[in-house]
Amino acid sequence: QVQLVESGGGSVQAGGSLRLSCAASGYGAGRYCMGWFRQAPGKEREGVARFFADHSTKYAESVMGRFTISEDNTDNTLYLQMNNLKAEDTAMYYCASDLCYRDPFRYWGQGTQVTVSS
């Protein structure tokens, strides 16, 4: 059973930074990919950043140049460094994962809240 646990959310003023972490466990055989998603109140969930099987990345246009996704494969931990945060980044942030050939991701964490005040 794959489990994902996010941490690192909080409240910050606009222009500030936060670093989210996601610890994954329960992986079976195969290559797993991970990504970050977010959902603001009253809005649909959107992809923020993710890895693909070839270690390439994809970012939402709204976060490009401000957010950086990284991973530590030694302990299956995913990170999201968020700089120059804006009020519109306020959302619940979720980590997700699955075997790289599967889309969409089946496994999701409980989320961590990020609140940016202007």
PDB file of C-alpha atoms in Angstrom:
ATOM      1  CA  GLN A   1       0.000   0.000   0.000  1.00  0.00           C
ATOM      2  CA  VAL A   2       1.529   3.276  -1.152  1.00  0.00           C
ATOM      3  CA  GLN A   3       1.349   6.036   1.421  1.00  0.00           C
ATOM      4  CA  LEU A   4       2.239   9.675   0.898  1.00  0.00           C
ATOM      5  CA  VAL A   5       2.694  12.153   3.723  1.00  0.00           C
ATOM      6  CA  GLU A   6       3.122  15.845   3.023  1.00  0.00           C
ATOM      7  CA  SER A   7       4.639  18.428   5.341  1.00  0.00           C
ATOM      8  CA  GLY A   8       5.985  21.952   5.243  1.00  0.00           C
ATOM      9  CA  GLY A   9       2.878  23.981   4.617  1.00  0.00           C
ATOM     10  CA  GLY A  10       2.076  27.109   6.555  1.00  0.00           C
ATOM     11  CA  SER A  11       1.288  30.792   6.406  1.00  0.00           C
ATOM     12  CA  VAL A  12       3.651  33.268   4.796  1.00  0.00           C
ATOM     13  CA  GLN A  13       3.537  36.785   3.470  1.00  0.00           C
ATOM     14  CA  ALA A  14       3.653  37.496  -0.223  1.00  0.00           C
ATOM     15  CA  GLY A  15       7.200  37.306  -1.497  1.00  0.00           C
ATOM     16  CA  GLY A  16       8.150  34.686   1.053  1.00  0.00           C
ATOM     17  CA  SER A  17       9.215  31.089   0.597  1.00  0.00           C
ATOM     18  CA  LEU A  18       8.141  27.648   1.749  1.00  0.00           C
ATOM     19  CA  ARG A  19       9.481  24.172   1.114  1.00  0.00           C
ATOM     20  CA  LEU A  20       7.052  21.278   0.946  1.00  0.00           C
ATOM     21  CA  SER A  21       8.090  17.678   1.483  1.00  0.00           C
ATOM     22  CA  CYS A  22       6.363  14.422   0.632  1.00  0.00           C
ATOM     23  CA  ALA A  23       7.546  11.140   2.097  1.00  0.00           C
ATOM     24  CA  ALA A  24       6.500   8.075   0.136  1.00  0.00           C
ATOM     25  CA  SER A  25       6.406   4.517   1.401  1.00  0.00           C
ATOM     26  CA  GLY A  26       5.048   1.158   0.322  1.00  0.00           C
ATOM     27  CA  TYR A  27       6.387   1.239  -3.223  1.00  0.00           C
ATOM     28  CA  GLY A  28       6.473  -2.061  -5.037  1.00  0.00           C
ATOM     29  CA  ALA A  29       8.547  -3.042  -8.027  1.00  0.00           C
ATOM     30  CA  GLY A  30       8.699  -0.615 -10.898  1.00  0.00           C
ATOM     31  CA  ARG A  31       9.539   2.995 -11.560  1.00  0.00           C
ATOM     32  CA  TYR A  32       7.316   5.441  -9.712  1.00  0.00           C
ATOM     33  CA  CYS A  33       6.799   9.070 -10.604  1.00  0.00           C
ATOM     34  CA  MET A  34       5.676  11.820  -8.279  1.00  0.00           C
ATOM     35  CA  GLY A  35       4.119  15.233  -8.577  1.00  0.00           C
ATOM     36  CA  TRP A  36       2.541  18.157  -6.762  1.00  0.00           C
ATOM     37  CA  PHE A  37      -1.008  19.383  -7.225  1.00  0.00           C
ATOM     38  CA  ARG A  38      -3.036  22.080  -5.533  1.00  0.00           C
ATOM     39  CA  GLN A  39      -6.646  23.038  -5.008  1.00  0.00           C
ATOM     40  CA  ALA A  40      -7.861  26.429  -3.932  1.00  0.00           C
ATOM     41  CA  PRO A  41     -11.340  26.925  -2.433  1.00  0.00           C
ATOM     42  CA  GLY A  42     -13.955  26.934  -5.149  1.00  0.00           C
ATOM     43  CA  LYS A  43     -11.489  25.932  -7.847  1.00  0.00           C
ATOM     44  CA  GLU A  44     -10.577  22.711  -9.577  1.00  0.00           C
ATOM     45  CA  ARG A  45      -7.459  20.831  -8.661  1.00  0.00           C
ATOM     46  CA  GLU A  46      -4.510  21.730 -10.878  1.00  0.00           C
ATOM     47  CA  GLY A  47      -1.111  20.269 -11.517  1.00  0.00           C
ATOM     48  CA  VAL A  48       1.767  22.311 -10.140  1.00  0.00           C
ATOM     49  CA  ALA A  49       4.845  20.293 -11.034  1.00  0.00           C
ATOM     50  CA  ARG A  50       5.758  16.686 -11.683  1.00  0.00           C
ATOM     51  CA  PHE A  51       8.487  14.279 -12.731  1.00  0.00           C
ATOM     52  CA  PHE A  52       8.338  11.895 -15.658  1.00  0.00           C
ATOM     53  CA  ALA A  53      10.079   8.561 -16.074  1.00  0.00           C
ATOM     54  CA  ASP A  54      13.067  10.155 -17.824  1.00  0.00           C
ATOM     55  CA  HIS A  55      13.449  12.588 -14.888  1.00  0.00           C
ATOM     56  CA  SER A  56      12.181  15.467 -16.970  1.00  0.00           C
ATOM     57  CA  THR A  57       9.838  17.891 -15.245  1.00  0.00           C
ATOM     58  CA  LYS A  58       6.755  19.875 -16.111  1.00  0.00           C
ATOM     59  CA  TYR A  59       5.546  22.998 -14.337  1.00  0.00           C
ATOM     60  CA  ALA A  60       2.322  24.925 -14.424  1.00  0.00           C
ATOM     61  CA  GLU A  61       2.879  28.184 -16.252  1.00  0.00           C
ATOM     62  CA  SER A  62       1.775  30.135 -13.193  1.00  0.00           C
ATOM     63  CA  VAL A  63       4.653  28.809 -11.072  1.00  0.00           C
ATOM     64  CA  MET A  64       7.466  28.632 -13.604  1.00  0.00           C
ATOM     65  CA  GLY A  65      10.551  30.457 -12.404  1.00  0.00           C
ATOM     66  CA  ARG A  66       9.285  30.517  -8.810  1.00  0.00           C
ATOM     67  CA  PHE A  67       8.784  26.862  -7.834  1.00  0.00           C
ATOM     68  CA  THR A  68      11.298  24.039  -8.110  1.00  0.00           C
ATOM     69  CA  ILE A  69      10.467  20.348  -7.810  1.00  0.00           C
ATOM     70  CA  SER A  70      13.147  17.940  -6.657  1.00  0.00           C
ATOM     71  CA  GLU A  71      13.373  14.417  -5.312  1.00  0.00           C
ATOM     72  CA  ASP A  72      15.631  12.255  -3.214  1.00  0.00           C
ATOM     73  CA  ASN A  73      15.417   8.773  -4.635  1.00  0.00           C
ATOM     74  CA  THR A  74      17.369   7.288  -1.745  1.00  0.00           C
ATOM     75  CA  ASP A  75      14.384   7.701   0.551  1.00  0.00           C
ATOM     76  CA  ASN A  76      11.535   8.388  -1.895  1.00  0.00           C
ATOM     77  CA  THR A  77      11.020  11.969  -0.796  1.00  0.00           C
ATOM     78  CA  LEU A  78       9.634  14.665  -3.056  1.00  0.00           C
ATOM     79  CA  TYR A  79      10.165  18.376  -2.483  1.00  0.00           C
ATOM     80  CA  LEU A  80       8.667  21.595  -3.755  1.00  0.00           C
ATOM     81  CA  GLN A  81      10.644  24.764  -3.146  1.00  0.00           C
ATOM     82  CA  MET A  82       8.299  27.699  -3.483  1.00  0.00           C
ATOM     83  CA  ASN A  83       9.813  31.176  -3.759  1.00  0.00           C
ATOM     84  CA  ASN A  84       8.274  34.596  -4.333  1.00  0.00           C
ATOM     85  CA  LEU A  85       4.919  33.296  -3.183  1.00  0.00           C
ATOM     86  CA  LYS A  86       1.808  35.145  -4.241  1.00  0.00           C
ATOM     87  CA  ALA A  87      -1.665  35.328  -2.733  1.00  0.00           C
ATOM     88  CA  GLU A  88      -2.956  33.271  -5.646  1.00  0.00           C
ATOM     89  CA  ASP A  89      -0.699  30.406  -4.557  1.00  0.00           C
ATOM     90  CA  THR A  90      -2.932  29.913  -1.517  1.00  0.00           C
ATOM     91  CA  ALA A  91      -4.303  26.378  -1.709  1.00  0.00           C
ATOM     92  CA  MET A  92      -4.163  22.897  -0.305  1.00  0.00           C
ATOM     93  CA  TYR A  93      -1.124  21.225  -1.814  1.00  0.00           C
ATOM     94  CA  TYR A  94      -1.167  17.506  -2.508  1.00  0.00           C
ATOM     95  CA  CYS A  95       1.548  15.041  -3.343  1.00  0.00           C
ATOM     96  CA  ALA A  96       0.633  12.265  -5.750  1.00  0.00           C
ATOM     97  CA  SER A  97       2.394   9.246  -7.171  1.00  0.00           C
ATOM     98  CA  ASP A  98       2.025   6.127  -9.277  1.00  0.00           C
ATOM     99  CA  LEU A  99       3.919   3.881 -11.643  1.00  0.00           C
ATOM    100  CA  CYS A 100       5.272   6.188 -14.295  1.00  0.00           C
ATOM    101  CA  TYR A 101       3.266   4.631 -17.122  1.00  0.00           C
ATOM    102  CA  ARG A 102      -0.027   5.253 -15.304  1.00  0.00           C
ATOM    103  CA  ASP A 103      -1.998   8.469 -15.747  1.00  0.00           C
ATOM    104  CA  PRO A 104      -3.608   9.897 -13.728  1.00  0.00           C
ATOM    105  CA  PHE A 105      -1.892   9.195 -10.425  1.00  0.00           C
ATOM    106  CA  ARG A 106      -3.772   6.794  -8.163  1.00  0.00           C
ATOM    107  CA  TYR A 107      -2.053   7.537  -4.869  1.00  0.00           C
ATOM    108  CA  TRP A 108      -2.557  10.800  -3.015  1.00  0.00           C
ATOM    109  CA  GLY A 109      -1.491  12.326   0.256  1.00  0.00           C
ATOM    110  CA  GLN A 110      -3.776  14.137   2.657  1.00  0.00           C
ATOM    111  CA  GLY A 111      -2.486  17.550   1.673  1.00  0.00           C
ATOM    112  CA  THR A 112      -0.763  20.451   3.372  1.00  0.00           C
ATOM    113  CA  GLN A 113      -2.203  23.961   3.489  1.00  0.00           C
ATOM    114  CA  VAL A 114      -0.301  26.910   2.090  1.00  0.00           C
ATOM    115  CA  THR A 115      -1.661  30.364   2.850  1.00  0.00           C
ATOM    116  CA  VAL A 116      -0.068  33.485   1.395  1.00  0.00           C
ATOM    117  CA  SER A 117      -1.168  36.853   2.680  1.00  0.00           C
ATOM    118  CA  SER A 118      -0.753  39.973   0.610  1.00  0.00           C
TER     119      SER A 118
END
